[in-house]
Amino acid sequence: MEGSQKSMKNITEMSLVEFRELLGALVHEDIFKSHERLTTLLAKDSSRKELDAEFMEFHGDYEDLGFWFETYAEDPLKGLDPHASLTKKLKRQRNYILANRKTTLEERIYRRMGIYLESDPKPEKKVIELPLDKYRQLLRNLVTQELFVVRERVAMLLEEGAPFKELDVAFREFFIAYELLELALEDYHYDPDEDLEMSEAFAQDLDKVDISLKAGDSTYSLEEVFKEFEGE
């Protein structure tokens, strides 16, 4: 599903039915199925090849989940009881995210499209180059992220028919947990097509582009291309 189709209107403008539908969609995103499979593979001490195949699915599902949140620009702590223990926990987590995040929202949106903006501090750690022990360590960190615990709580609240107020707090917790997962991946470069053999047809197309560039033909940057699409 395209990101624009998943974008959310202001939660405060949603009816309870719409809000339940939103949370129901979030807790059934494919990343939670991939999480179970990846956790099982790690427990079985599976091979790098098996882990690579599932991590590709996990990472793609993580990007899909991100499409839901890219238009949510509100402060997730706004309106919460500042004295509640959960609010204090969420505030600590949010402060940690803001203090350690290196990218802007625009840079993160483009990253999900497989593009690094010139302003983006491209991560130096490449997943494909990690030694097996470091790779497993990264995957264990990912599958134990708070997002997967919070998802279970949100699913339980939906099943119990919790009121809007409880669901609203649960969404804030879900959103911040997603940001923590996003932060855990921020320092890693991952391209599922990296190290794959290039098809002959694609190589020929690249040669044509190279010849065109050397001939002085005009070109467009990727940012200009995306802006052109956005303006249509």
GROMACS .gro file of N, CA, C and O in nm, residues 128-186:
model
  236
  128ILE      N    1   2.536  -0.567   0.535
  128ILE     CA    2   2.594  -0.678   0.457
  128ILE      C    3   2.737  -0.708   0.499
  128ILE      O    4   2.787  -0.819   0.479
  129GLU      N    5   2.807  -0.610   0.560
  129GLU     CA    6   2.947  -0.628   0.598
  129GLU      C    7   2.966  -0.667   0.744
  129GLU      O    8   3.079  -0.688   0.789
  130LEU      N    9   2.857  -0.677   0.819
  130LEU     CA   10   2.869  -0.711   0.961
  130LEU      C   11   2.916  -0.856   0.978
  130LEU      O   12   2.864  -0.947   0.912
  131PRO      N   13   3.012  -0.881   1.068
  131PRO     CA   14   3.047  -1.021   1.101
  131PRO      C   15   2.924  -1.091   1.158
  131PRO      O   16   2.834  -1.025   1.212
  132LEU      N   17   2.920  -1.222   1.148
  132LEU     CA   18   2.801  -1.297   1.189
  132LEU      C   19   2.759  -1.267   1.334
  132LEU      O   20   2.640  -1.251   1.363
  133ASP      N   21   2.857  -1.257   1.424
  133ASP     CA   22   2.821  -1.231   1.565
  133ASP      C   23   2.758  -1.093   1.582
  133ASP      O   24   2.660  -1.076   1.655
  134LYS      N   25   2.811  -0.992   1.512
  134LYS     CA   26   2.756  -0.857   1.520
  134LYS      C   27   2.619  -0.850   1.452
  134LYS      O   28   2.529  -0.777   1.495
  135TYR      N   29   2.605  -0.928   1.347
  135TYR     CA   30   2.478  -0.934   1.274
  135TYR      C   31   2.369  -0.993   1.364
  135TYR      O   32   2.259  -0.938   1.375
  136ARG      N   33   2.402  -1.103   1.430
  136ARG     CA   34   2.306  -1.164   1.521
  136ARG      C   35   2.271  -1.069   1.636
  136ARG      O   36   2.156  -1.061   1.680
  137GLN      N   37   2.373  -0.997   1.683
  137GLN     CA   38   2.351  -0.900   1.792
  137GLN      C   39   2.253  -0.792   1.748
  137GLN      O   40   2.162  -0.753   1.823
  138LEU      N   41   2.269  -0.742   1.625
  138LEU     CA   42   2.177  -0.642   1.572
  138LEU      C   43   2.036  -0.698   1.563
  138LEU      O   44   1.939  -0.632   1.606
  139LEU      N   45   2.022  -0.818   1.510
  139LEU     CA   46   1.889  -0.878   1.495
  139LEU      C   47   1.823  -0.903   1.630
  139LEU      O   48   1.701  -0.882   1.645
  140ARG      N   49   1.901  -0.947   1.728
  140ARG     CA   50   1.844  -0.968   1.862
  140ARG      C   51   1.796  -0.837   1.923
  140ARG      O   52   1.693  -0.832   1.990
  141ASN      N   53   1.872  -0.731   1.898
  141ASN     CA   54   1.832  -0.600   1.947
  141ASN      C   55   1.699  -0.557   1.883
  141ASN      O   56   1.611  -0.502   1.949
  142LEU      N   57   1.685  -0.587   1.756
  142LEU     CA   58   1.564  -0.546   1.684
  142LEU      C   59   1.441  -0.624   1.731
  142LEU      O   60   1.335  -0.567   1.753
  143VAL      N   61   1.455  -0.756   1.746
  143VAL     CA   62   1.337  -0.837   1.781
  143VAL      C   63   1.296  -0.820   1.927
  143VAL      O   64   1.186  -0.861   1.966
  144THR      N   65   1.384  -0.759   2.008
  144THR     CA   66   1.348  -0.734   2.149
  144THR      C   67   1.307  -0.589   2.173
  144THR      O   68   1.296  -0.545   2.288
  145GLN      N   69   1.285  -0.515   2.066
  145GLN     CA   70   1.242  -0.376   2.080
  145GLN      C   71   1.104  -0.368   2.145
  145GLN      O   72   1.021  -0.459   2.133
  146GLU      N   73   1.078  -0.258   2.211
  146GLU     CA   74   0.954  -0.238   2.286
  146GLU      C   75   0.830  -0.243   2.198
  146GLU      O   76   0.720  -0.274   2.243
  147LEU      N   77   0.847  -0.212   2.071
  147LEU     CA   78   0.733  -0.211   1.978
  147LEU      C   79   0.654  -0.340   1.984
  147LEU      O   80   0.531  -0.339   1.978
  148PHE      N   81   0.723  -0.452   1.996
  148PHE     CA   82   0.657  -0.581   1.989
  148PHE      C   83   0.583  -0.616   2.118
  148PHE      O   84   0.486  -0.692   2.116
  149VAL      N   85   0.626  -0.557   2.228
  149VAL     CA   86   0.554  -0.572   2.354
  149VAL      C   87   0.430  -0.482   2.353
  149VAL      O   88   0.321  -0.523   2.391
  150VAL      N   89   0.450  -0.359   2.307
  150VAL     CA   90   0.339  -0.263   2.302
  150VAL      C   91   0.230  -0.313   2.208
  150VAL      O   92   0.110  -0.298   2.236
  151ARG      N   93   0.269  -0.374   2.100
  151ARG     CA   94   0.170  -0.426   2.004
  151ARG      C   95   0.074  -0.522   2.072
  151ARG      O   96  -0.048  -0.519   2.046
  152GLU      N   97   0.126  -0.608   2.159
  152GLU     CA   98   0.041  -0.704   2.229
  152GLU      C   99  -0.058  -0.633   2.321
  152GLU      O  100  -0.174  -0.673   2.333
  153ARG      N  101  -0.012  -0.527   2.387
  153ARG     CA  102  -0.101  -0.452   2.476
  153ARG      C  103  -0.212  -0.382   2.397
  153ARG      O  104  -0.328  -0.379   2.439
  154VAL      N  105  -0.175  -0.324   2.283
  154VAL     CA  106  -0.275  -0.256   2.200
  154VAL      C  107  -0.377  -0.356   2.148
  154VAL      O  108  -0.498  -0.330   2.150
  155ALA      N  109  -0.331  -0.471   2.104
  155ALA     CA  110  -0.421  -0.575   2.053
  155ALA      C  111  -0.518  -0.620   2.163
  155ALA      O  112  -0.637  -0.643   2.138
  156MET      N  113  -0.468  -0.632   2.287
  156MET     CA  114  -0.553  -0.673   2.400
  156MET      C  115  -0.658  -0.566   2.430
  156MET      O  116  -0.775  -0.598   2.455
  157LEU      N  117  -0.620  -0.438   2.424
  157LEU     CA  118  -0.714  -0.330   2.449
  157LEU      C  119  -0.826  -0.329   2.344
  157LEU      O  120  -0.942  -0.306   2.374
  158LEU      N  121  -0.788  -0.354   2.220
  158LEU     CA  122  -0.888  -0.360   2.113
  158LEU      C  123  -0.985  -0.476   2.136
  158LEU      O  124  -1.105  -0.461   2.118
  159GLU      N  125  -0.930  -0.588   2.176
  159GLU     CA  126  -1.014  -0.706   2.200
  159GLU      C  127  -1.109  -0.683   2.318
  159GLU      O  128  -1.223  -0.731   2.317
  160GLU      N  129  -1.063  -0.607   2.417
  160GLU     CA  130  -1.146  -0.580   2.536
  160GLU      C  131  -1.246  -0.467   2.512
  160GLU      O  132  -1.329  -0.440   2.599
  161GLY      N  133  -1.236  -0.399   2.397
  161GLY     CA  134  -1.327  -0.288   2.370
  161GLY      C  135  -1.299  -0.167   2.456
  161GLY      O  136  -1.392  -0.099   2.503
  162ALA      N  137  -1.171  -0.137   2.476
  162ALA     CA  138  -1.131  -0.025   2.562
  162ALA      C  139  -1.185   0.108   2.508
  162ALA      O  140  -1.203   0.124   2.387
  163PRO      N  141  -1.209   0.204   2.596
  163PRO     CA  142  -1.260   0.335   2.554
  163PRO      C  143  -1.155   0.416   2.478
  163PRO      O  144  -1.035   0.384   2.482
  164PHE      N  145  -1.200   0.523   2.412
  164PHE     CA  146  -1.113   0.605   2.329
  164PHE      C  147  -0.991   0.655   2.406
  164PHE      O  148  -0.879   0.653   2.353
  165LYS      N  149  -1.010   0.700   2.530
  165LYS     CA  150  -0.900   0.758   2.607
  165LYS      C  151  -0.786   0.659   2.625
  165LYS      O  152  -0.668   0.694   2.610
  166GLU      N  153  -0.820   0.535   2.658
  166GLU     CA  154  -0.716   0.432   2.675
  166GLU      C  155  -0.647   0.401   2.543
  166GLU      O  156  -0.526   0.381   2.538
  167LEU      N  157  -0.726   0.396   2.436
  167LEU     CA  158  -0.668   0.367   2.305
  167LEU      C  159  -0.578   0.481   2.258
  167LEU      O  160  -0.476   0.458   2.193
  168ASP      N  161  -0.617   0.604   2.292
  168ASP     CA  162  -0.536   0.720   2.255
  168ASP      C  163  -0.398   0.711   2.320
  168ASP      O  164  -0.296   0.731   2.255
  169VAL      N  165  -0.393   0.680   2.449
  169VAL     CA  166  -0.266   0.666   2.519
  169VAL      C  167  -0.186   0.550   2.459
  169VAL      O  168  -0.064   0.560   2.440
  170ALA      N  169  -0.255   0.442   2.425
  170ALA     CA  170  -0.189   0.325   2.367
  170ALA      C  171  -0.126   0.360   2.233
  170ALA      O  172  -0.017   0.312   2.200
  171PHE      N  173  -0.195   0.444   2.155
  171PHE     CA  174  -0.138   0.484   2.026
  171PHE      C  175  -0.010   0.564   2.047
  171PHE      O  176   0.089   0.545   1.973
  172ARG      N  177  -0.010   0.656   2.144
  172ARG     CA  178   0.110   0.736   2.170
  172ARG      C  179   0.228   0.644   2.206
  172ARG      O  180   0.340   0.664   2.160
  173GLU      N  181   0.197   0.543   2.288
  173GLU     CA  182   0.301   0.447   2.327
  173GLU      C  183   0.349   0.368   2.206
  173GLU      O  184   0.470   0.344   2.189
  174PHE      N  185   0.257   0.330   2.119
  174PHE     CA  186   0.289   0.256   1.997
  174PHE      C  187   0.379   0.340   1.907
  174PHE      O  188   0.479   0.291   1.852
  175PHE      N  189   0.345   0.469   1.891
  175PHE     CA  190   0.420   0.558   1.804
  175PHE      C  191   0.564   0.576   1.854
  175PHE      O  192   0.660   0.567   1.776
  176ILE      N  193   0.580   0.600   1.983
  176ILE     CA  194   0.714   0.619   2.038
  176ILE      C  195   0.795   0.490   2.029
  176ILE      O  196   0.916   0.492   2.002
  177ALA      N  197   0.729   0.376   2.048
  177ALA     CA  198   0.797   0.247   2.035
  177ALA      C  199   0.846   0.227   1.891
  177ALA      O  200   0.955   0.173   1.868
  178TYR      N  201   0.765   0.272   1.793
  178TYR     CA  202   0.810   0.265   1.654
  178TYR      C  203   0.933   0.353   1.633
  178TYR      O  204   1.029   0.313   1.566
  179GLU      N  205   0.932   0.473   1.692
  179GLU     CA  206   1.046   0.563   1.678
  179GLU      C  207   1.174   0.502   1.737
  179GLU      O  208   1.284   0.523   1.685
  180LEU      N  209   1.160   0.426   1.844
  180LEU     CA  210   1.275   0.358   1.904
  180LEU      C  211   1.332   0.253   1.808
  180LEU      O  212   1.455   0.238   1.796
  181LEU      N  213   1.244   0.180   1.741
  181LEU     CA  214   1.289   0.083   1.641
  181LEU      C  215   1.358   0.155   1.526
  181LEU      O  216   1.464   0.111   1.478
  182GLU      N  217   1.300   0.264   1.481
  182GLU     CA  218   1.357   0.345   1.374
  182GLU      C  219   1.498   0.392   1.412
  182GLU      O  220   1.591   0.386   1.330
  183LEU      N  221   1.513   0.436   1.537
  183LEU     CA  222   1.642   0.484   1.585
  183LEU      C  223   1.744   0.370   1.591
  183LEU      O  224   1.863   0.390   1.561
  184ALA      N  225   1.699   0.251   1.627
  184ALA     CA  226   1.789   0.135   1.635
  184ALA      C  227   1.847   0.099   1.499
  184ALA      O  228   1.955   0.039   1.491
  185LEU      N  229   1.778   0.136   1.392
  185LEU     CA  230   1.824   0.106   1.257
  185LEU      C  231   1.893   0.223   1.190
  185LEU      O  232   1.952   0.207   1.082
  186GLU      N  233   1.887   0.341   1.251
  186GLU     CA  234   1.935   0.462   1.185
  186GLU      C  235   2.083   0.458   1.145
  186GLU      O  236   2.123   0.513   1.043
   0.00000   0.00000   0.00000
